[in-house]
Amino acid sequence: MELQERLNDVRARISAAERQSQRPAGSVQLVAVSKTFDAEAIRPAIAAGQRIFGENRVQESQGKWPELKTETPGIELHLIGPLQSNKAADAVALFDVIETVDREKIARAIAGEMKRQGKTVRLYVQVNSGLEPQKAGIAPADTPAFVDFCRNELGLSIEGLMCIPPAEENPGPHFALLAKIAGKCGVEKLSMGMSGDYETAVAFGATSVRVGSAIFGAR
């Protein structure tokens, strides 16, 4: 199957999941996860009309996205991998959305860089819904206080929450938990669901799903 066929299949599945959940058509955005793929592999997705992409690493993204963004205005680039504070300047310069704000130090670094660069980047807080020690993210119980800190202390606008459920667990309860926390925090956007579970995520209220291998193929 060609990339465009795979992309169309994912789009069709998202639309079907929206209908099944009685959600408005187009209420779920597709973030095509292009990490590890080079510009040549990404261009067919852009040609097929995809404009929102996700990357894990700042340095890798710097090698391909400035050129791709120049070629095609209107691309929206999301950082969906962990961010080190020493990469905050580069991340703010390149990305439109950072989904992985997960600690005070990185929130301060982003706030400082946005002020310095005169650029506003849309922000999500990453929640470690499974409390996995090896995974980034704020503990669910600590998330409302952290969102308040970002807003009140740093003047940051937090528009959403993001999670990556434990691979071996049913993702549904994790998606439900994220939606509940979002309600407490007063945020509207939910970034949840990947290639194996994005249809489930739509049913639980995802406003964006991050799909990589189902579009680009195995890494």
PDB file of C-alpha atoms in Angstrom:
ATOM      1  CA  MET A   1       0.000   0.000   0.000  1.00  0.00           C
ATOM      2  CA  GLU A   2       1.333   3.440  -0.922  1.00  0.00           C
ATOM      3  CA  LEU A   3       1.667   6.204   1.638  1.00  0.00           C
ATOM      4  CA  GLN A   4      -1.313   8.120   0.257  1.00  0.00           C
ATOM      5  CA  GLU A   5      -3.501   5.025   0.568  1.00  0.00           C
ATOM      6  CA  ARG A   6      -2.369   4.479   4.168  1.00  0.00           C
ATOM      7  CA  LEU A   7      -2.976   8.136   4.971  1.00  0.00           C
ATOM      8  CA  ASN A   8      -6.459   8.014   3.431  1.00  0.00           C
ATOM      9  CA  ASP A   9      -7.212   4.835   5.400  1.00  0.00           C
ATOM     10  CA  VAL A  10      -6.243   6.507   8.698  1.00  0.00           C
ATOM     11  CA  ARG A  11      -8.335   9.579   7.825  1.00  0.00           C
ATOM     12  CA  ALA A  12     -11.315   7.353   7.001  1.00  0.00           C
ATOM     13  CA  ARG A  13     -10.954   5.466  10.287  1.00  0.00           C
ATOM     14  CA  ILE A  14     -10.833   8.723  12.242  1.00  0.00           C
ATOM     15  CA  SER A  15     -13.995   9.911  10.454  1.00  0.00           C
ATOM     16  CA  ALA A  16     -15.751   6.614  11.215  1.00  0.00           C
ATOM     17  CA  ALA A  17     -14.705   6.823  14.877  1.00  0.00           C
ATOM     18  CA  GLU A  18     -16.056  10.390  15.047  1.00  0.00           C
ATOM     19  CA  ARG A  19     -19.404   9.239  13.651  1.00  0.00           C
ATOM     20  CA  GLN A  20     -19.561   6.247  15.986  1.00  0.00           C
ATOM     21  CA  SER A  21     -18.902   8.508  18.979  1.00  0.00           C
ATOM     22  CA  GLN A  22     -21.458  11.052  17.708  1.00  0.00           C
ATOM     23  CA  ARG A  23     -18.786  13.716  17.473  1.00  0.00           C
ATOM     24  CA  PRO A  24     -18.764  16.426  14.801  1.00  0.00           C
ATOM     25  CA  ALA A  25     -16.930  15.571  11.591  1.00  0.00           C
ATOM     26  CA  GLY A  26     -13.453  17.066  11.633  1.00  0.00           C
ATOM     27  CA  SER A  27     -13.289  17.440  15.418  1.00  0.00           C
ATOM     28  CA  VAL A  28     -10.172  15.235  15.634  1.00  0.00           C
ATOM     29  CA  GLN A  29      -6.896  16.404  14.098  1.00  0.00           C
ATOM     30  CA  LEU A  30      -4.417  13.943  12.661  1.00  0.00           C
ATOM     31  CA  VAL A  31      -0.806  14.533  13.693  1.00  0.00           C
ATOM     32  CA  ALA A  32       1.329  12.480  11.279  1.00  0.00           C
ATOM     33  CA  VAL A  33       4.370  11.315  13.248  1.00  0.00           C
ATOM     34  CA  SER A  34       7.338  11.578  10.899  1.00  0.00           C
ATOM     35  CA  LYS A  35      10.156  10.895  13.374  1.00  0.00           C
ATOM     36  CA  THR A  36      13.104   8.965  11.838  1.00  0.00           C
ATOM     37  CA  PHE A  37      11.811   9.627   8.302  1.00  0.00           C
ATOM     38  CA  ASP A  38      13.706  11.992   6.032  1.00  0.00           C
ATOM     39  CA  ALA A  39      12.322  14.842   3.949  1.00  0.00           C
ATOM     40  CA  GLU A  40      11.926  12.648   0.864  1.00  0.00           C
ATOM     41  CA  ALA A  41       9.713  10.228   2.793  1.00  0.00           C
ATOM     42  CA  ILE A  42       7.620  13.084   4.225  1.00  0.00           C
ATOM     43  CA  ARG A  43       6.977  14.983   0.973  1.00  0.00           C
ATOM     44  CA  PRO A  44       4.362  12.485  -0.322  1.00  0.00           C
ATOM     45  CA  ALA A  45       2.309  13.067   2.837  1.00  0.00           C
ATOM     46  CA  ILE A  46       2.518  16.826   2.298  1.00  0.00           C
ATOM     47  CA  ALA A  47       1.524  16.311  -1.350  1.00  0.00           C
ATOM     48  CA  ALA A  48      -1.506  14.339  -0.126  1.00  0.00           C
ATOM     49  CA  GLY A  49      -2.641  17.375   1.876  1.00  0.00           C
ATOM     50  CA  GLN A  50      -1.318  16.519   5.336  1.00  0.00           C
ATOM     51  CA  ARG A  51      -0.222  19.670   7.161  1.00  0.00           C
ATOM     52  CA  ILE A  52       0.201  18.655  10.826  1.00  0.00           C
ATOM     53  CA  PHE A  53       3.273  16.603  11.746  1.00  0.00           C
ATOM     54  CA  GLY A  54       4.883  15.346  14.941  1.00  0.00           C
ATOM     55  CA  GLU A  55       8.555  14.841  15.741  1.00  0.00           C
ATOM     56  CA  ASN A  56      10.368  13.404  18.752  1.00  0.00           C
ATOM     57  CA  ARG A  57      13.753  15.096  18.589  1.00  0.00           C
ATOM     58  CA  VAL A  58      14.677  18.733  18.122  1.00  0.00           C
ATOM     59  CA  GLN A  59      18.017  18.057  16.434  1.00  0.00           C
ATOM     60  CA  GLU A  60      16.594  15.579  13.923  1.00  0.00           C
ATOM     61  CA  SER A  61      13.782  18.013  13.102  1.00  0.00           C
ATOM     62  CA  GLN A  62      16.237  20.827  12.411  1.00  0.00           C
ATOM     63  CA  GLY A  63      17.747  18.722   9.635  1.00  0.00           C
ATOM     64  CA  LYS A  64      14.562  18.511   7.566  1.00  0.00           C
ATOM     65  CA  TRP A  65      11.732  20.806   8.649  1.00  0.00           C
ATOM     66  CA  PRO A  66      13.102  24.299   7.928  1.00  0.00           C
ATOM     67  CA  GLU A  67      13.321  23.335   4.246  1.00  0.00           C
ATOM     68  CA  LEU A  68       9.955  21.550   4.204  1.00  0.00           C
ATOM     69  CA  LYS A  69       8.240  24.471   5.938  1.00  0.00           C
ATOM     70  CA  THR A  70       9.729  26.881   3.414  1.00  0.00           C
ATOM     71  CA  GLU A  71       8.496  24.728   0.525  1.00  0.00           C
ATOM     72  CA  THR A  72       4.966  24.440   1.893  1.00  0.00           C
ATOM     73  CA  PRO A  73       3.532  27.306   3.970  1.00  0.00           C
ATOM     74  CA  GLY A  74       0.916  26.329   6.539  1.00  0.00           C
ATOM     75  CA  ILE A  75       2.647  23.303   8.030  1.00  0.00           C
ATOM     76  CA  GLU A  76       2.122  22.906  11.785  1.00  0.00           C
ATOM     77  CA  LEU A  77       4.925  21.091  13.587  1.00  0.00           C
ATOM     78  CA  HIS A  78       4.416  19.432  16.991  1.00  0.00           C
ATOM     79  CA  LEU A  79       7.179  18.332  19.360  1.00  0.00           C
ATOM     80  CA  ILE A  80       5.913  15.108  20.915  1.00  0.00           C
ATOM     81  CA  GLY A  81       9.169  13.844  22.436  1.00  0.00           C
ATOM     82  CA  PRO A  82      10.944  14.856  25.649  1.00  0.00           C
ATOM     83  CA  LEU A  83      12.522  18.318  25.639  1.00  0.00           C
ATOM     84  CA  GLN A  84      15.768  19.149  27.421  1.00  0.00           C
ATOM     85  CA  SER A  85      16.063  22.715  28.686  1.00  0.00           C
ATOM     86  CA  ASN A  86      19.247  23.287  26.657  1.00  0.00           C
ATOM     87  CA  LYS A  87      17.169  22.669  23.498  1.00  0.00           C
ATOM     88  CA  ALA A  88      14.368  25.050  24.478  1.00  0.00           C
ATOM     89  CA  ALA A  89      15.623  27.885  22.239  1.00  0.00           C
ATOM     90  CA  ASP A  90      15.766  25.620  19.186  1.00  0.00           C
ATOM     91  CA  ALA A  91      12.379  24.075  19.988  1.00  0.00           C
ATOM     92  CA  VAL A  92      10.634  27.437  20.341  1.00  0.00           C
ATOM     93  CA  ALA A  93      12.219  28.630  17.085  1.00  0.00           C
ATOM     94  CA  LEU A  94      11.153  25.583  15.032  1.00  0.00           C
ATOM     95  CA  PHE A  95       7.978  24.127  16.522  1.00  0.00           C
ATOM     96  CA  ASP A  96       4.442  25.507  16.513  1.00  0.00           C
ATOM     97  CA  VAL A  97       3.228  23.249  19.331  1.00  0.00           C
ATOM     98  CA  ILE A  98       5.179  21.643  22.209  1.00  0.00           C
ATOM     99  CA  GLU A  99       3.180  18.758  23.709  1.00  0.00           C
ATOM    100  CA  THR A 100       5.715  17.638  26.314  1.00  0.00           C
ATOM    101  CA  VAL A 101       5.864  20.330  28.997  1.00  0.00           C
ATOM    102  CA  ASP A 102       6.382  18.164  32.073  1.00  0.00           C
ATOM    103  CA  ARG A 103       8.416  19.982  34.729  1.00  0.00           C
ATOM    104  CA  GLU A 104       9.020  23.414  36.175  1.00  0.00           C
ATOM    105  CA  LYS A 105      12.503  23.795  34.679  1.00  0.00           C
ATOM    106  CA  ILE A 106      11.369  23.203  31.104  1.00  0.00           C
ATOM    107  CA  ALA A 107       8.298  25.413  31.551  1.00  0.00           C
ATOM    108  CA  ARG A 108      10.535  28.274  32.721  1.00  0.00           C
ATOM    109  CA  ALA A 109      12.943  27.720  29.811  1.00  0.00           C
ATOM    110  CA  ILE A 110      10.097  27.785  27.262  1.00  0.00           C
ATOM    111  CA  ALA A 111       8.564  30.899  28.827  1.00  0.00           C
ATOM    112  CA  GLY A 112      11.922  32.672  28.708  1.00  0.00           C
ATOM    113  CA  GLU A 113      12.553  31.707  25.098  1.00  0.00           C
ATOM    114  CA  MET A 114       9.108  32.748  23.896  1.00  0.00           C
ATOM    115  CA  LYS A 115       9.658  36.153  25.459  1.00  0.00           C
ATOM    116  CA  ARG A 116      13.184  36.435  24.038  1.00  0.00           C
ATOM    117  CA  GLN A 117      12.164  35.349  20.525  1.00  0.00           C
ATOM    118  CA  GLY A 118       8.849  37.198  20.507  1.00  0.00           C
ATOM    119  CA  LYS A 119       7.104  33.999  19.457  1.00  0.00           C
ATOM    120  CA  THR A 120       4.126  32.222  20.979  1.00  0.00           C
ATOM    121  CA  VAL A 121       4.191  28.427  20.863  1.00  0.00           C
ATOM    122  CA  ARG A 122       1.059  26.482  21.776  1.00  0.00           C
ATOM    123  CA  LEU A 123       1.650  24.235  24.788  1.00  0.00           C
ATOM    124  CA  TYR A 124       0.396  20.936  26.191  1.00  0.00           C
ATOM    125  CA  VAL A 125       1.314  19.337  29.508  1.00  0.00           C
ATOM    126  CA  GLN A 126       2.391  15.704  29.304  1.00  0.00           C
ATOM    127  CA  VAL A 127       0.744  13.501  31.931  1.00  0.00           C
ATOM    128  CA  ASN A 128       2.313  10.201  33.002  1.00  0.00           C
ATOM    129  CA  SER A 129      -1.046   8.456  33.295  1.00  0.00           C
ATOM    130  CA  GLY A 130       0.482   5.093  34.228  1.00  0.00           C
ATOM    131  CA  LEU A 131       3.042   6.525  36.680  1.00  0.00           C
ATOM    132  CA  GLU A 132       5.770   4.702  34.746  1.00  0.00           C
ATOM    133  CA  PRO A 133       9.218   5.533  36.174  1.00  0.00           C
ATOM    134  CA  GLN A 134      10.915   5.372  32.769  1.00  0.00           C
ATOM    135  CA  LYS A 135       8.425   7.711  31.119  1.00  0.00           C
ATOM    136  CA  ALA A 136       8.286  11.507  31.133  1.00  0.00           C
ATOM    137  CA  GLY A 137       5.254  13.379  32.367  1.00  0.00           C
ATOM    138  CA  ILE A 138       3.592  14.892  35.424  1.00  0.00           C
ATOM    139  CA  ALA A 139       1.775  12.559  37.822  1.00  0.00           C
ATOM    140  CA  PRO A 140      -1.999  12.776  37.321  1.00  0.00           C
ATOM    141  CA  ALA A 141      -2.592  14.063  40.862  1.00  0.00           C
ATOM    142  CA  ASP A 142      -0.020  16.843  40.376  1.00  0.00           C
ATOM    143  CA  THR A 143      -1.252  18.033  36.990  1.00  0.00           C
ATOM    144  CA  PRO A 144      -3.831  20.691  38.033  1.00  0.00           C
ATOM    145  CA  ALA A 145      -1.291  22.404  40.313  1.00  0.00           C
ATOM    146  CA  PHE A 146       1.362  22.312  37.582  1.00  0.00           C
ATOM    147  CA  VAL A 147      -1.038  23.814  35.021  1.00  0.00           C
ATOM    148  CA  ASP A 148      -1.863  26.558  37.529  1.00  0.00           C
ATOM    149  CA  PHE A 149       1.868  27.201  38.055  1.00  0.00           C
ATOM    150  CA  CYS A 150       2.453  27.516  34.300  1.00  0.00           C
ATOM    151  CA  ARG A 151      -0.456  29.932  33.926  1.00  0.00           C
ATOM    152  CA  ASN A 152      -0.130  32.034  37.069  1.00  0.00           C
ATOM    153  CA  GLU A 153       3.614  32.074  37.709  1.00  0.00           C
ATOM    154  CA  LEU A 154       4.916  32.026  34.146  1.00  0.00           C
ATOM    155  CA  GLY A 155       2.015  33.495  32.179  1.00  0.00           C
ATOM    156  CA  LEU A 156       1.915  30.482  29.865  1.00  0.00           C
ATOM    157  CA  SER A 157      -1.269  29.501  28.076  1.00  0.00           C
ATOM    158  CA  ILE A 158      -1.724  25.724  28.401  1.00  0.00           C
ATOM    159  CA  GLU A 159      -4.206  24.584  25.781  1.00  0.00           C
ATOM    160  CA  GLY A 160      -4.144  20.822  26.285  1.00  0.00           C
ATOM    161  CA  LEU A 161      -2.914  17.630  27.902  1.00  0.00           C
ATOM    162  CA  MET A 162      -1.055  14.710  26.327  1.00  0.00           C
ATOM    163  CA  CYS A 163      -0.473  11.128  27.465  1.00  0.00           C
ATOM    164  CA  ILE A 164       1.124   7.879  26.310  1.00  0.00           C
ATOM    165  CA  PRO A 165      -0.554   4.949  28.123  1.00  0.00           C
ATOM    166  CA  PRO A 166       1.532   1.930  29.210  1.00  0.00           C
ATOM    167  CA  ALA A 167       2.020  -0.322  26.186  1.00  0.00           C
ATOM    168  CA  GLU A 168       0.711  -3.457  27.903  1.00  0.00           C
ATOM    169  CA  GLU A 169      -2.447  -1.927  29.378  1.00  0.00           C
ATOM    170  CA  ASN A 170      -5.898  -1.186  28.026  1.00  0.00           C
ATOM    171  CA  PRO A 171      -5.590   2.467  26.940  1.00  0.00           C
ATOM    172  CA  GLY A 172      -9.244   3.329  27.586  1.00  0.00           C
ATOM    173  CA  PRO A 173      -8.947   4.057  31.335  1.00  0.00           C
ATOM    174  CA  HIS A 174      -5.867   6.201  30.685  1.00  0.00           C
ATOM    175  CA  PHE A 175      -7.709   8.236  28.049  1.00  0.00           C
ATOM    176  CA  ALA A 176     -10.693   8.608  30.411  1.00  0.00           C
ATOM    177  CA  LEU A 177      -8.348   9.789  33.183  1.00  0.00           C
ATOM    178  CA  LEU A 178      -6.744  12.390  30.910  1.00  0.00           C
ATOM    179  CA  ALA A 179     -10.168  13.738  29.911  1.00  0.00           C
ATOM    180  CA  LYS A 180     -11.170  13.983  33.581  1.00  0.00           C
ATOM    181  CA  ILE A 181      -7.973  15.872  34.488  1.00  0.00           C
ATOM    182  CA  ALA A 182      -8.478  18.203  31.521  1.00  0.00           C
ATOM    183  CA  GLY A 183     -11.895  19.089  32.895  1.00  0.00           C
ATOM    184  CA  LYS A 184     -10.362  19.947  36.282  1.00  0.00           C
ATOM    185  CA  CYS A 185      -7.691  22.070  34.597  1.00  0.00           C
ATOM    186  CA  GLY A 186     -10.052  23.853  32.248  1.00  0.00           C
ATOM    187  CA  VAL A 187      -8.193  22.792  29.105  1.00  0.00           C
ATOM    188  CA  GLU A 188      -9.992  21.739  25.945  1.00  0.00           C
ATOM    189  CA  LYS A 189      -7.417  19.849  23.897  1.00  0.00           C
ATOM    190  CA  LEU A 190      -6.522  16.181  24.411  1.00  0.00           C
ATOM    191  CA  SER A 191      -3.601  14.677  22.498  1.00  0.00           C
ATOM    192  CA  MET A 192      -3.958  10.946  22.906  1.00  0.00           C
ATOM    193  CA  GLY A 193      -3.956   7.828  20.778  1.00  0.00           C
ATOM    194  CA  MET A 194      -1.316   6.402  18.447  1.00  0.00           C
ATOM    195  CA  SER A 195      -1.271   3.917  15.566  1.00  0.00           C
ATOM    196  CA  GLY A 196      -2.572   1.024  17.682  1.00  0.00           C
ATOM    197  CA  ASP A 197      -5.306   2.790  19.624  1.00  0.00           C
ATOM    198  CA  TYR A 198      -6.292   6.068  17.975  1.00  0.00           C
ATOM    199  CA  GLU A 199      -9.869   4.965  17.283  1.00  0.00           C
ATOM    200  CA  THR A 200     -10.307   4.215  20.995  1.00  0.00           C
ATOM    201  CA  ALA A 201      -8.842   7.641  21.782  1.00  0.00           C
ATOM    202  CA  VAL A 202     -11.444   9.316  19.560  1.00  0.00           C
ATOM    203  CA  ALA A 203     -14.191   7.572  21.536  1.00  0.00           C
ATOM    204  CA  PHE A 204     -12.746   9.005  24.767  1.00  0.00           C
ATOM    205  CA  GLY A 205     -12.612  12.576  23.491  1.00  0.00           C
ATOM    206  CA  ALA A 206      -9.213  13.001  21.793  1.00  0.00           C
ATOM    207  CA  THR A 207      -8.950  16.247  19.856  1.00  0.00           C
ATOM    208  CA  SER A 208      -5.762  15.064  18.159  1.00  0.00           C
ATOM    209  CA  VAL A 209      -4.226  11.643  17.534  1.00  0.00           C
ATOM    210  CA  ARG A 210      -0.543  10.973  16.844  1.00  0.00           C
ATOM    211  CA  VAL A 211      -0.195   8.364  14.105  1.00  0.00           C
ATOM    212  CA  GLY A 212       3.148   7.339  12.647  1.00  0.00           C
ATOM    213  CA  SER A 213       3.691   3.738  11.529  1.00  0.00           C
ATOM    214  CA  ALA A 214       0.133   3.341  10.176  1.00  0.00           C
ATOM    215  CA  ILE A 215       0.975   6.153   7.720  1.00  0.00           C
ATOM    216  CA  PHE A 216       4.710   5.955   7.075  1.00  0.00           C
ATOM    217  CA  GLY A 217       5.211   2.225   7.638  1.00  0.00           C
ATOM    218  CA  ALA A 218       7.563   0.430  10.002  1.00  0.00           C
ATOM    219  CA  ARG A 219      10.610   2.331  11.214  1.00  0.00           C
TER     220      ARG A 219
END
